[in-house]
Structure formats: C-alpha cells, structure tokens
Short mmCIF file of C-alpha atoms and ligand atoms in Angstrom, two decimals:
data_model
loop_
_atom_site.label_atom_id
_atom_site.label_comp_id
_atom_site.label_asym_id
_atom_site.label_seq_id
_atom_site.Cartn_x
_atom_site.Cartn_y
_atom_site.Cartn_z
CA UNK A 1 113.86 -91.12 -133.20
CA UNK A 2 114.52 -90.82 -137.14
CA UNK A 3 115.84 -87.62 -138.16
CA UNK A 4 115.21 -87.11 -142.09
CA UNK A 5 117.31 -84.43 -143.79
CA UNK A 6 117.94 -84.18 -147.70
CA UNK A 7 121.09 -81.79 -146.99
CA UNK A 8 123.95 -81.63 -144.64
CA UNK A 9 123.31 -82.20 -140.84
CA UNK A 10 123.27 -78.75 -139.36
CA UNK A 11 121.11 -77.04 -141.80
CA UNK A 12 121.04 -73.64 -143.25
CA UNK A 13 123.06 -72.10 -140.24
CA UNK A 14 125.99 -74.68 -140.08
CA UNK A 15 126.19 -75.51 -143.92
CA UNK A 16 125.75 -72.36 -145.72
CA UNK A 17 124.31 -69.82 -143.26
CA UNK A 18 125.75 -68.49 -139.74
CA UNK A 19 128.84 -70.46 -139.55
CA UNK A 20 130.32 -70.02 -143.12
CA UNK A 21 129.49 -66.66 -143.43
CA UNK A 22 131.08 -65.69 -140.31
CA UNK A 23 134.14 -67.77 -141.39
CA UNK A 24 134.29 -65.26 -144.37
CA UNK A 25 133.58 -62.35 -141.94
CA UNK A 26 136.32 -63.25 -139.79
CA UNK A 27 138.91 -64.03 -142.60
CA UNK A 28 137.79 -60.71 -144.40
CA UNK A 29 139.10 -58.61 -141.13
CA UNK A 30 142.08 -60.41 -140.84
CA UNK A 31 142.95 -59.52 -144.65
CA UNK A 32 141.55 -56.09 -143.93
CA UNK A 33 143.94 -55.44 -140.85
CA UNK A 34 147.01 -57.06 -142.69
CA UNK A 35 146.27 -54.85 -145.81
CA UNK A 36 146.10 -51.79 -143.67
CA UNK A 37 149.50 -52.68 -142.11
CA UNK A 38 151.36 -53.79 -145.00
CA UNK A 39 154.78 -52.46 -145.56
CA UNK A 40 154.44 -50.70 -141.85
CA UNK A 41 157.65 -51.09 -140.15
CA UNK A 42 157.45 -52.00 -136.64
CA UNK A 43 160.34 -52.83 -134.34
CA UNK A 44 162.15 -53.43 -137.65
CA UNK A 45 159.73 -55.98 -138.95
CA UNK A 46 157.69 -55.32 -141.85
CA UNK A 47 155.60 -57.45 -144.30
CA UNK A 48 154.31 -57.43 -147.57
CA UNK A 49 151.18 -56.95 -149.02
CA UNK A 50 148.99 -60.20 -148.47
CA UNK A 51 147.59 -62.10 -150.88
CA UNK A 52 143.98 -63.69 -151.24
CA UNK A 53 143.17 -67.07 -152.53
CA UNK A 54 139.57 -67.10 -152.45
CA UNK A 55 139.69 -71.09 -153.38
CA UNK A 56 141.56 -71.21 -150.16
CA UNK A 57 139.46 -69.53 -148.01
CA UNK A 58 136.54 -71.59 -149.33
CA UNK A 59 138.38 -74.81 -148.54
CA UNK A 60 139.25 -73.63 -145.13
CA UNK A 61 135.25 -72.97 -144.25
CA UNK A 62 134.49 -76.10 -145.73
CA UNK A 63 137.01 -77.80 -143.39
CA UNK A 64 135.40 -75.88 -140.60
CA UNK A 65 131.97 -76.94 -141.74
CA UNK A 66 133.03 -80.55 -141.97
CA UNK A 67 134.37 -80.63 -138.52
CA UNK A 68 131.11 -79.44 -137.12
CA UNK A 69 128.66 -81.52 -139.11
CA UNK A 70 130.99 -84.67 -138.24
CA UNK A 71 130.22 -83.46 -134.66
CA UNK A 72 126.46 -83.25 -134.78
CA UNK A 73 126.76 -86.78 -136.52
CA UNK A 74 128.73 -88.19 -133.49
CA UNK A 75 125.99 -86.65 -131.29
CA UNK A 76 123.26 -88.03 -132.92
CA UNK A 77 124.64 -91.26 -133.15
CA UNK A 78 125.69 -91.32 -129.36
CA UNK A 79 121.74 -90.28 -128.58
CA UNK A 80 120.35 -93.45 -130.58
CA UNK A 81 118.93 -91.08 -133.33
CA UNK A 82 118.59 -93.05 -136.69
CA UNK A 83 119.66 -90.41 -139.85
CA UNK A 84 117.87 -90.80 -142.97
CA UNK A 85 119.33 -88.69 -145.92
CA UNK A 86 116.70 -87.78 -148.27
CA UNK A 87 113.82 -85.80 -148.92
CA UNK A 88 110.54 -86.22 -146.85
CA UNK A 89 107.03 -86.13 -148.66
CA UNK A 90 104.16 -86.50 -146.14
CA UNK A 91 101.16 -88.48 -147.43
CA UNK A 92 99.23 -87.89 -144.12
CA UNK A 93 100.21 -85.82 -140.75
CA UNK A 94 102.04 -89.00 -139.26
CA UNK A 95 103.14 -90.77 -142.54
CA UNK A 96 106.11 -89.80 -144.92
CA UNK A 97 107.78 -91.41 -148.04
CA UNK A 98 111.56 -90.24 -148.01
CA UNK A 99 113.11 -90.25 -151.47
CA UNK A 100 116.36 -91.23 -150.48
CA UNK A 101 119.49 -89.16 -151.66
CA UNK A 102 121.35 -92.57 -152.45
CA UNK A 103 117.93 -93.86 -154.65
CA UNK A 104 114.85 -95.76 -153.39
CA UNK A 105 112.44 -94.66 -151.05
CA UNK A 106 111.29 -95.40 -147.45
CA UNK A 107 107.96 -95.11 -145.66
CA UNK A 108 108.21 -93.73 -142.09
CA UNK A 109 104.78 -93.37 -139.62
CA UNK A 110 105.57 -91.61 -136.11
CA UNK A 111 103.44 -91.05 -133.02
CA UNK A 112 105.19 -87.29 -133.13
CA UNK A 113 106.21 -85.33 -136.24
CA UNK A 114 108.67 -82.28 -135.79
CA UNK A 115 108.76 -80.00 -138.92
CA UNK A 116 111.88 -77.88 -138.94
CA UNK A 117 112.49 -77.31 -142.74
CA UNK A 118 113.65 -73.69 -142.25
CA UNK A 119 113.71 -71.18 -145.02
CA UNK A 120 115.33 -70.39 -148.18
CA UNK A 121 116.75 -67.17 -150.05
CA UNK A 122 114.04 -65.16 -151.74
CA UNK A 123 114.60 -64.73 -155.65
CA UNK A 124 113.67 -61.97 -157.67
CA UNK A 125 111.70 -62.79 -160.83
CA UNK A 126 113.70 -60.71 -163.08
CA UNK A 127 117.24 -61.77 -161.80
CA UNK A 128 117.36 -65.69 -161.31
CA UNK A 129 119.99 -67.26 -159.56
CA UNK A 130 122.86 -68.52 -161.73
CA UNK A 131 126.60 -68.48 -162.10
CA UNK A 132 126.47 -64.62 -161.95
CA UNK A 133 123.24 -63.61 -159.77
CA UNK A 134 124.46 -64.93 -156.63
CA UNK A 135 122.42 -66.06 -153.27
CA UNK A 136 123.91 -65.92 -149.77
CA UNK A 137 124.83 -69.63 -150.54
CA UNK A 138 126.51 -69.62 -154.06
CA UNK A 139 128.80 -66.43 -153.17
CA UNK A 140 130.70 -68.62 -150.35
CA UNK A 141 131.26 -71.08 -153.24
CA UNK A 142 133.29 -68.72 -155.34
CA UNK A 143 136.60 -69.70 -156.09
CA UNK A 144 138.10 -66.40 -157.46
CA UNK A 145 137.34 -62.88 -156.10
CA UNK A 146 134.83 -60.58 -158.10
CA UNK A 147 136.31 -57.26 -159.01
CA UNK A 148 132.62 -56.07 -158.45
CA UNK A 149 129.86 -56.87 -156.53
CA UNK A 150 126.32 -55.46 -156.55
CA UNK A 151 124.34 -56.30 -153.72
CA UNK A 152 120.41 -56.07 -153.66
CA UNK A 153 119.30 -55.69 -150.39
CA UNK A 154 121.15 -53.81 -147.53
CA UNK A 155 119.60 -55.80 -144.73
CA UNK A 156 121.32 -58.70 -142.48
CA UNK A 157 122.83 -60.69 -145.35
CA UNK A 158 123.56 -58.23 -147.91
CA UNK A 159 125.46 -56.04 -145.40
CA UNK A 160 127.33 -58.83 -143.36
CA UNK A 161 128.60 -60.34 -146.79
CA UNK A 162 128.78 -57.21 -148.59
CA UNK A 163 131.29 -55.81 -146.20
CA UNK A 164 133.17 -59.09 -146.11
CA UNK A 165 133.76 -58.91 -149.69
CA UNK A 166 134.55 -55.17 -149.43
CA UNK A 167 137.33 -55.98 -146.87
CA UNK A 168 138.58 -59.10 -149.06
CA UNK A 169 138.89 -56.45 -151.71
CA UNK A 170 136.07 -56.53 -153.98
CA UNK A 171 134.48 -52.96 -155.18
CA UNK A 172 131.05 -53.36 -153.63
CA UNK A 173 128.12 -51.32 -154.26
CA UNK A 174 124.53 -51.62 -152.45
CA UNK A 175 121.09 -51.12 -153.97
CA UNK A 176 118.72 -50.87 -151.18
CA UNK A 177 114.80 -50.15 -151.99
CA UNK A 178 114.14 -48.36 -148.56
CA UNK A 179 115.46 -45.11 -147.52
CA UNK A 180 117.55 -46.54 -144.54
CA UNK A 181 120.13 -49.72 -144.04
CA UNK A 182 118.87 -52.29 -141.84
CA UNK A 183 115.49 -50.95 -141.02
CA UNK A 184 115.04 -53.05 -138.11
CA UNK A 185 117.36 -50.73 -136.41
CA UNK A 186 117.04 -46.93 -135.57
CA UNK A 187 118.97 -44.04 -137.31
CA UNK A 188 121.37 -43.74 -134.03
CA UNK A 189 122.08 -47.60 -134.41
CA UNK A 190 122.89 -47.61 -138.10
CA UNK A 191 125.14 -44.55 -138.47
CA UNK A 192 128.30 -46.20 -137.39
CA UNK A 193 127.82 -48.63 -140.30
CA UNK A 194 126.96 -45.92 -142.96
CA UNK A 195 129.99 -44.34 -141.70
CA UNK A 196 132.21 -47.17 -142.22
CA UNK A 197 130.89 -47.74 -145.84
CA UNK A 198 131.44 -44.04 -146.82
CA UNK A 199 135.01 -44.26 -145.38
CA UNK A 200 135.87 -47.55 -147.45
CA UNK A 201 134.47 -46.20 -150.28
CA UNK A 202 131.45 -48.62 -150.41
CA UNK A 203 128.69 -47.19 -152.40
CA UNK A 204 125.14 -47.10 -151.02
CA UNK A 205 122.07 -46.25 -153.31
CA UNK A 206 119.15 -45.77 -151.06
CA UNK A 207 115.49 -45.84 -152.10
CA UNK A 208 116.89 -47.61 -155.26
CA UNK A 209 115.03 -50.67 -156.71
CA UNK A 210 116.84 -53.09 -158.58
CA UNK A 211 115.26 -53.81 -161.94
CA UNK A 212 117.59 -56.09 -164.07
CA UNK A 213 121.22 -56.48 -165.48
CA UNK A 214 122.97 -56.22 -168.75
CA UNK A 215 126.50 -58.25 -169.17
CA UNK A 216 128.50 -55.83 -166.96
CA UNK A 217 126.31 -53.94 -165.06
CA UNK A 218 123.03 -54.10 -162.46
CA UNK A 219 120.42 -51.94 -163.57
CA UNK A 220 118.14 -49.99 -160.89
CA UNK A 221 115.71 -47.13 -160.75
CA UNK A 222 116.79 -44.26 -158.33
CA UNK A 223 114.68 -42.08 -156.00
CA UNK A 224 114.01 -39.73 -158.52
CA UNK A 225 112.41 -42.68 -160.94
CA UNK A 226 115.74 -42.24 -163.16
CA UNK A 227 117.49 -45.37 -164.68
CA UNK A 228 120.84 -45.90 -163.35
CA UNK A 229 123.57 -48.60 -163.37
CA UNK A 230 126.18 -50.01 -161.17
CA UNK A 231 129.45 -52.05 -162.12
CA UNK A 232 128.48 -55.93 -161.39
CA UNK A 233 130.95 -58.69 -162.30
CA UNK A 234 128.67 -60.70 -159.78
CA UNK A 235 125.26 -59.72 -157.93
CA UNK A 236 124.37 -60.53 -154.86
CA UNK A 237 120.45 -61.04 -154.24
CA UNK A 238 119.84 -60.50 -150.44
CA UNK A 239 116.13 -59.42 -150.31
CA UNK A 240 114.95 -61.76 -147.79
CA UNK A 241 114.10 -65.41 -147.04
CA UNK A 242 110.78 -67.43 -147.71
CA UNK A 243 109.79 -70.52 -145.50
CA UNK A 244 110.22 -73.84 -146.88
CA UNK A 245 106.85 -75.20 -147.08
CA UNK A 246 106.34 -76.26 -150.61
CA UNK A 247 107.00 -79.98 -151.82
CA UNK A 248 106.98 -81.55 -148.32
CA UNK A 249 103.13 -82.57 -148.72
CA UNK A 250 101.73 -80.04 -146.25
CA UNK A 251 98.32 -80.15 -148.03
CA UNK A 252 98.08 -84.06 -147.28
CA UNK A 253 98.83 -83.13 -143.38
CA UNK A 254 95.86 -80.65 -143.12
CA UNK A 255 97.86 -78.37 -140.69
CA UNK A 256 96.76 -74.64 -140.66
CA UNK A 257 99.02 -71.97 -142.05
CA UNK A 258 99.51 -68.28 -140.84
CA UNK A 259 100.41 -66.54 -144.43
CA UNK A 260 103.39 -68.28 -145.82
CA UNK A 261 104.31 -69.71 -142.35
CA UNK A 262 103.11 -73.03 -140.50
CA UNK A 263 100.98 -71.75 -137.37
CA UNK A 264 101.80 -72.70 -134.20
CA UNK A 265 101.07 -71.91 -130.62
CA UNK A 266 103.05 -70.87 -127.83
CA UNK A 267 104.25 -74.55 -127.66
CA UNK A 268 104.67 -75.13 -131.21
CA UNK A 269 101.97 -77.24 -131.70
CA UNK A 270 100.38 -77.04 -135.06
CA UNK A 271 96.73 -77.37 -135.59
CA UNK A 272 97.07 -81.34 -136.12
CA UNK A 273 97.68 -83.40 -132.81
CA UNK A 274 101.26 -84.29 -132.23
CA UNK A 275 102.52 -82.30 -135.16
CA UNK A 276 104.82 -79.92 -134.11
CA UNK A 277 106.97 -77.02 -135.89
CA UNK A 278 109.80 -74.89 -135.14
CA UNK A 279 112.63 -72.44 -136.60
CA UNK A 280 112.17 -70.29 -139.68
CA UNK A 281 109.26 -72.08 -140.98
CA UNK A 282 107.10 -70.72 -138.21
CA UNK A 283 107.97 -67.30 -138.74
CA UNK A 284 110.04 -64.18 -137.52
CA UNK A 285 112.35 -63.83 -136.22
CA UNK A 286 114.45 -66.03 -138.45
CA UNK A 287 117.12 -66.68 -136.20
CA UNK A 288 119.27 -69.88 -135.53
CA UNK A 289 119.11 -69.58 -131.55
CA UNK A 290 115.35 -69.18 -131.88
CA UNK A 291 114.91 -72.53 -133.48
CA UNK A 292 117.20 -74.11 -131.33
CA UNK A 293 115.44 -73.07 -128.23
CA UNK A 294 111.76 -74.14 -129.82
CA UNK A 295 113.42 -77.80 -130.66
CA UNK A 296 114.64 -78.06 -126.98
CA UNK A 297 111.31 -76.92 -125.80
CA UNK A 298 109.23 -79.31 -128.24
CA UNK A 299 111.65 -82.51 -127.12
CA UNK A 300 111.15 -81.71 -123.59
CA UNK A 301 107.33 -81.41 -123.81
CA UNK A 302 107.09 -84.74 -125.77
CA UNK A 303 109.07 -86.04 -122.74
CA UNK A 304 106.46 -84.99 -120.60
CA UNK A 305 107.58 -81.62 -119.23
CA UNK A 306 105.84 -78.46 -118.91
CA UNK A 307 107.12 -76.06 -121.03
CA UNK A 308 105.92 -73.22 -123.29
CA UNK A 309 107.84 -70.70 -125.70
CA UNK A 310 107.47 -67.33 -123.75
CA UNK A 311 110.73 -65.30 -123.96
CA UNK A 312 110.84 -61.79 -122.92
CA UNK A 313 113.14 -61.06 -125.50
CA UNK A 314 115.19 -62.92 -128.16
CA UNK A 315 118.63 -61.30 -129.01
CA UNK A 316 119.67 -60.08 -132.48
CA UNK A 317 122.87 -59.72 -133.78
CA UNK A 318 124.10 -58.38 -137.23
CA UNK A 319 127.78 -59.05 -138.08
CA UNK A 320 128.28 -56.04 -139.92
CA UNK A 321 131.39 -53.64 -139.32
CA UNK A 322 130.65 -52.39 -136.59
CA UNK A 323 128.56 -55.10 -135.13
CA UNK A 324 124.83 -54.51 -133.78
CA UNK A 325 123.20 -56.09 -130.96
CA UNK A 326 119.47 -55.57 -130.18
CA UNK A 327 117.51 -57.36 -127.68
CA UNK A 328 113.97 -55.88 -126.63
CA UNK A 329 112.48 -52.57 -127.40
CA UNK A 330 114.27 -49.52 -129.09
CA UNK A 331 113.01 -46.15 -127.20
CA UNK A 332 110.64 -45.38 -130.22
CA UNK A 333 109.13 -49.12 -129.95
CA UNK A 334 108.49 -48.78 -126.18
CA UNK A 335 106.88 -45.42 -126.66
CA UNK A 336 104.86 -46.84 -129.66
CA UNK A 337 104.01 -49.69 -127.00
CA UNK A 338 102.53 -46.63 -124.34
CA UNK A 339 105.94 -47.09 -122.04
CA UNK A 340 107.08 -43.84 -120.64
CA UNK A 341 110.77 -44.50 -120.81
CA UNK A 342 114.12 -43.06 -119.91
CA UNK A 343 117.43 -43.91 -121.83
CA UNK A 344 121.14 -44.16 -120.96
CA UNK A 345 124.08 -44.26 -123.27
CA UNK A 346 127.83 -44.81 -123.13
CA UNK A 347 130.17 -44.34 -125.94
CA UNK A 348 132.88 -46.77 -126.27
CA UNK A 349 135.13 -44.15 -127.13
CA UNK A 350 135.45 -43.56 -123.37
CA UNK A 351 136.23 -47.38 -122.55
CA UNK A 352 139.69 -48.50 -122.06
CA UNK A 353 139.42 -51.84 -123.30
CA UNK A 354 137.33 -50.91 -126.58
CA UNK A 355 140.21 -48.47 -127.24
CA UNK A 356 142.76 -51.10 -126.26
CA UNK A 357 141.32 -53.34 -128.91
CA UNK A 358 141.30 -50.63 -131.53
CA UNK A 359 137.80 -50.10 -131.39
CA UNK A 360 136.04 -47.36 -129.78
CA UNK A 361 136.78 -45.13 -132.66
CA UNK A 362 134.14 -46.58 -134.79
CA UNK A 363 131.06 -44.39 -132.97
CA UNK A 364 130.01 -47.74 -131.25
CA UNK A 365 128.09 -47.15 -127.81
CA UNK A 366 125.64 -49.23 -125.38
CA UNK A 367 122.06 -47.96 -125.07
CA UNK A 368 119.53 -49.10 -122.50
CA UNK A 369 115.98 -48.21 -122.56
CA UNK A 370 114.05 -48.45 -119.13
CA UNK A 371 110.51 -47.93 -117.97
CA UNK A 372 110.55 -44.62 -116.27
CA UNK A 373 108.24 -45.65 -112.98
CA UNK A 374 110.21 -48.67 -112.20
CA UNK A 375 113.53 -48.99 -114.10
CA UNK A 376 112.73 -52.35 -115.37
CA UNK A 377 115.10 -52.44 -118.48
CA UNK A 378 113.12 -52.70 -121.93
CA UNK A 379 115.58 -52.91 -124.46
CA UNK A 380 119.38 -52.93 -124.79
CA UNK A 381 121.13 -51.90 -127.96
CA UNK A 382 124.63 -51.81 -128.96
CA UNK A 383 126.90 -50.80 -131.92
CA UNK A 384 130.81 -51.33 -131.88
CA UNK A 385 133.71 -53.78 -132.45
CA UNK A 386 133.12 -57.20 -130.92
CA UNK A 387 129.69 -56.19 -129.33
CA UNK A 388 128.11 -59.62 -130.25
CA UNK A 389 129.66 -61.16 -127.28
CA UNK A 390 127.52 -58.89 -125.09
CA UNK A 391 124.01 -60.18 -126.39
CA UNK A 392 124.15 -62.78 -123.99
CA UNK A 393 124.54 -60.73 -120.64
CA UNK A 394 122.06 -58.18 -122.39
CA UNK A 395 119.35 -61.10 -123.11
CA UNK A 396 119.92 -62.26 -119.40
CA UNK A 397 119.31 -59.14 -118.22
CA UNK A 398 115.98 -58.62 -119.69
CA UNK A 399 114.70 -62.36 -119.40
CA UNK A 400 115.37 -62.01 -115.52
CA UNK A 401 113.49 -58.78 -115.30
CA UNK A 402 116.58 -56.71 -114.25
CA UNK A 403 116.28 -52.85 -113.33
CA UNK A 404 118.58 -50.28 -114.00
CA UNK A 405 120.13 -50.56 -110.25
CA UNK A 406 120.85 -54.27 -110.89
CA UNK A 407 122.76 -53.51 -113.77
CA UNK A 408 124.68 -50.16 -112.42
CA UNK A 409 125.28 -52.39 -109.09
CA UNK A 410 126.68 -55.36 -110.73
CA UNK A 411 130.55 -55.19 -110.46
CA UNK A 412 131.88 -55.51 -114.07
CA UNK A 413 135.03 -56.83 -114.91
CA UNK A 414 137.50 -53.98 -115.85
CA UNK A 415 138.74 -53.94 -118.51
CA UNK A 416 136.22 -55.66 -120.60
CA UNK A 417 133.20 -53.93 -123.11
CA UNK A 418 130.73 -55.18 -120.45
CA UNK A 419 131.71 -51.89 -118.46
CA UNK A 420 129.93 -50.10 -121.23
CA UNK A 421 126.72 -51.81 -120.18
CA UNK A 422 126.86 -51.01 -116.64
CA UNK A 423 127.82 -47.19 -117.45
CA UNK A 424 124.89 -47.04 -119.89
CA UNK A 425 122.66 -48.12 -116.80
CA UNK A 426 124.45 -45.28 -114.57
CA UNK A 427 123.97 -42.87 -117.55
CA UNK A 428 120.12 -43.58 -117.35
CA UNK A 429 119.98 -43.04 -113.54
CA UNK A 430 121.90 -39.92 -114.24
CA UNK A 431 125.42 -40.78 -112.62
CA UNK A 432 127.86 -41.98 -115.01
CA UNK A 433 131.46 -42.23 -114.02
CA UNK A 434 133.53 -41.63 -117.09
CA UNK A 435 131.07 -39.38 -119.15
CA UNK A 436 129.53 -36.11 -118.15
CA UNK A 437 126.10 -36.79 -116.76
P1 NAI B 501 116.46 -58.64 -144.51
O1 NAI B 501 115.08 -58.53 -144.47
O2 NAI B 501 117.05 -58.44 -143.73
O3 NAI B 501 116.88 -57.41 -146.07
C1 NAI B 501 116.12 -57.45 -147.10
C2 NAI B 501 116.38 -55.81 -147.67
O4 NAI B 501 116.45 -56.01 -148.97
C3 NAI B 501 115.61 -55.03 -147.10
O5 NAI B 501 116.09 -53.97 -146.70
C4 NAI B 501 114.70 -54.82 -148.12
O6 NAI B 501 114.29 -53.47 -148.28
C5 NAI B 501 115.57 -54.77 -149.46
N1 NAI B 501 115.11 -55.07 -150.95
C6 NAI B 501 114.10 -56.13 -151.08
N2 NAI B 501 113.52 -56.03 -152.55
C7 NAI B 501 114.42 -55.21 -153.18
C8 NAI B 501 114.70 -54.60 -154.38
N3 NAI B 501 114.05 -55.36 -155.35
N4 NAI B 501 115.56 -53.93 -154.44
C9 NAI B 501 116.26 -53.41 -153.65
N5 NAI B 501 116.23 -53.88 -152.36
C10 NAI B 501 115.31 -54.58 -151.96
O7 NAI B 501 116.62 -59.77 -145.49
P2 NAI B 501 118.07 -60.74 -145.72
O8 NAI B 501 119.19 -59.78 -145.50
O9 NAI B 501 118.05 -61.34 -146.94
O10 NAI B 501 118.02 -61.54 -144.59
C11 NAI B 501 117.06 -62.77 -144.51
C12 NAI B 501 116.71 -62.85 -142.66
O11 NAI B 501 117.75 -63.88 -142.59
C13 NAI B 501 117.13 -62.04 -141.89
O12 NAI B 501 115.63 -61.36 -141.67
C14 NAI B 501 117.45 -62.65 -140.49
O13 NAI B 501 116.36 -63.03 -139.84
C15 NAI B 501 118.22 -63.59 -141.12
N6 NAI B 501 119.80 -63.44 -141.29
C16 NAI B 501 120.34 -63.31 -139.68
C17 NAI B 501 121.66 -63.30 -139.55
C18 NAI B 501 122.06 -62.94 -138.11
O14 NAI B 501 121.30 -63.60 -137.14
N7 NAI B 501 123.13 -62.45 -137.91
C19 NAI B 501 122.52 -63.06 -140.82
C20 NAI B 501 121.81 -63.13 -141.96
C21 NAI B 501 120.44 -63.59 -142.11
#
C-alpha cells in the first residue's frame, strides 16, 4: 500500500485542527484558572499573576504534534505502508503523478484508490488570509498574543478558538451573521455559552455581517443595516470549511460529484469502480471520527469483509466553555421527523462530582429525548464542563438502541458525571432521585 500526502502525516486534525486547538484550549483554561487565583492566599501559600509566552505555548503544541505524527509514521512503517511525501494529480481514475515535496515526479498506478483529501478553511473574498486576517491554522502559529481579536463566525471554530484566546487574555469580539451562536444546537444548549461570553466580557454581535477592515478595526453591518466596527489587531475568519477537490485531477477520474463534495454510496464507493472517498471530502459532518470510521470500513471492504457505513448517530462535541455534546435528534428535530417524544433533563448543579470539579455552576445539564411509545432514545445532548468525555456513552446508548429503562437501570459510578445521564433518563420516566419530578 502507498500513502501519498503533501502535508504532515495525520492531516488537518493532527497538524492544524483538533489536536493543536485542543492543546491551546487546555492551556488557556489552565491560564485562566491561574489568573483567577493569583494572589489568593491558601494555607499561607500564594502565587503571583502568571505570564504567558505565546511562542512557548506554540512550541509545546508543536512538540505534541511532532510526537503524534512520529507515532503515525512508526505505525505506517510497521504496517508496511510506503509513504510518499508529495501532491498527487490523477491522470485517470487509477493513475496519479506525484509532485514530490523534495523535487521531481513519480507516477503510481493502483488497483484501488482511496481519496481522503479533507477540507480547507473558507476565505471571505473581501478579507483574504494574510498576516492579520487569520485562519484556524495561522492563528495557532502566532508568537505574540494579540491585544484584540475580532472573530467572524460564532460556529465551532470561531467559538472554540475565540474562547481560548479570551482566556489567554485577548479582548475578543464575535461578529456572527445569524441571530444565534452555534446554529446546529438549540437555544437551551447554547445559553450557558452565551452566558459565559457575557460574564467574561466577550462581545457578541449577532445578525451582523462582516464587510471589510481598516487598519485597526473590523467593519460590519449590524442587524439594522448600520455600519459598525470593532477593534481588531487580528481577525479570525471562521465561516466554514470547503472540501479539497480542486487541483487533484478529479475531472480526469470521471467520478460524480454531489454539489462541492465527492458523491459516495453507503460503502464510500464513488461512481468509478474501486475508487473510494472518505472524510470531509464526501460531506457533512466534517468530523475526524467520521472520516476515521469510513477509512476503517473501506479497508475492511477491500480486504473482503461485508461492511457498510450506517451509523444511527455520530456524536459531535464543541469544545467551548462550557463544552457541548450532541448525539442524535434534539426534541425539535425529533418532532419534525414525526416522532411523539418525551424528554428528561438533569442539571449538573444537582450532581456532587460536577460541583466537586467546580462545574455545575455553568448552567450545564444532560437532556435525553426518547420516543414516547417505546422509550427508545432518539437523542442525547449535554452542556457543561468535561461533558465531552460522556460522548462515548451517549453514542453507545443510541447505537445499541437503548431505551430509557436501560439507561436508568444501569448502575452508574458515583461520583461521576455519568450519573447525570442516568438521572436524565429517570427524569424522562418521571422518577428522578436528586431533583423534583
Ligand atoms: P461553522 O459552520 O460551524 O460556523 C461558521 C459560522 O460563520 C456560521 O455560524 C455562519 O453563520 C457564520 N458566518 C458565515 N459567513 C459570515 C460572515 N460573512 N459574517 C459573519 N458570520 C458569518 O464553521 P466553522 O466554525 O468554520 O467550522 C467548520 C467545520 O469544522 C464545522 O462544521 C465542523 O464540522 C468542523 N469542526 C469541528 C470541531 C469539533 O468537532 N469540535 C471543531 C472545529 C471544526
């Protein structure tokens, strides 16, 4: 097997996406905690206000990424995969010429081809990326902390990185075109995040469209159509991602497209025999764990196993403050799909472990949505500190077709956040223990 990649092994997720951003998000939370407690005297011990060297954080992140990419290199070597560092351009469905990173070209022909070219940050035509207008990649390469940051787009990337930079000490302002943050989630879910932004003096302009920039500010039109501006030493553009389908020779491969994405069936087969496509390039959700699962499946199908990509639900996590997890349908989506539902909600404010971890005060909760007739769980949503770690149990429950009684009847460890999940199911069944029914 031959793997062709022009960038670092591990793609966007490992080199400039999930892992580097989570490193910054984690460090930013530590920084915020230290700042909040600087000069407190506990047991006679106090510490001074911490100082941040952004270049130091960047090199810590680079080390972390280096270790993980090195690990992937070893795994590939162990599996006998030949790695070619270069950019592939297909001349027909099974043949590509690789422009090697070190110079020169090589041509490869294969019986099976898997396209996993991912996606890139969308640019705004009137604000091209440069040293001041940053993408989710270049913001993680800064060596000094900007005093002010204007973030265009309060979706996944804007909020995750904007909140991290606010915690590090930058004055952050969001400009979001819609009348809500994180449109994928309902108002009940996003309220704790809006509250955090307000409490931490992070300004949020909704129904506001970015229109350009002058030397010191980002310009936008507000909900009434009036021209406004916000301070912007740097600008982060986080208005979505687009699939990497150009410059690949896709036209020579004669495969069908579905809009801007490569069209695939439920086995990730393209319209051309033995050409497969996986990950962001085949469409939403653009999540690393979806791409990984599709890759595993395609490898097994090529190896002769019978598989298809048919998850009941794919969990999504937004690493904001507090975190958000969503698996399956919200009550509104379930009703729109014709379901008669019951819901149960349990607040982390009533959970010992959440309070012990200084959570619970952020308005967080677990909410379960189930079909009224048979109690099969259709959706699980949670907001709160550390809830990302519950996403596995949530996804498992939905994938296994759990009913409310299965969740309520499973003994959950005390004290853990998972108790909140069991209690939400009990609440839906009308008999919660630690809150009033
Ligand atoms: P997004 O679609 O989540 O949010 C983009 C936001 O920008 C939208 O709310 C949109 O209304 C707004 N917008 C667009 N044009 C605008 C303009 N001219 N002025 C003001 N606002 C404007 O896209 P984002 O945040 O770039 O993330 C892309 C994708 O990357 C996500 O959909 C997700 O699949 C993936 N991702 C996943 C993460 C995770 O799993 N934790 C983290 C980061 C990204």
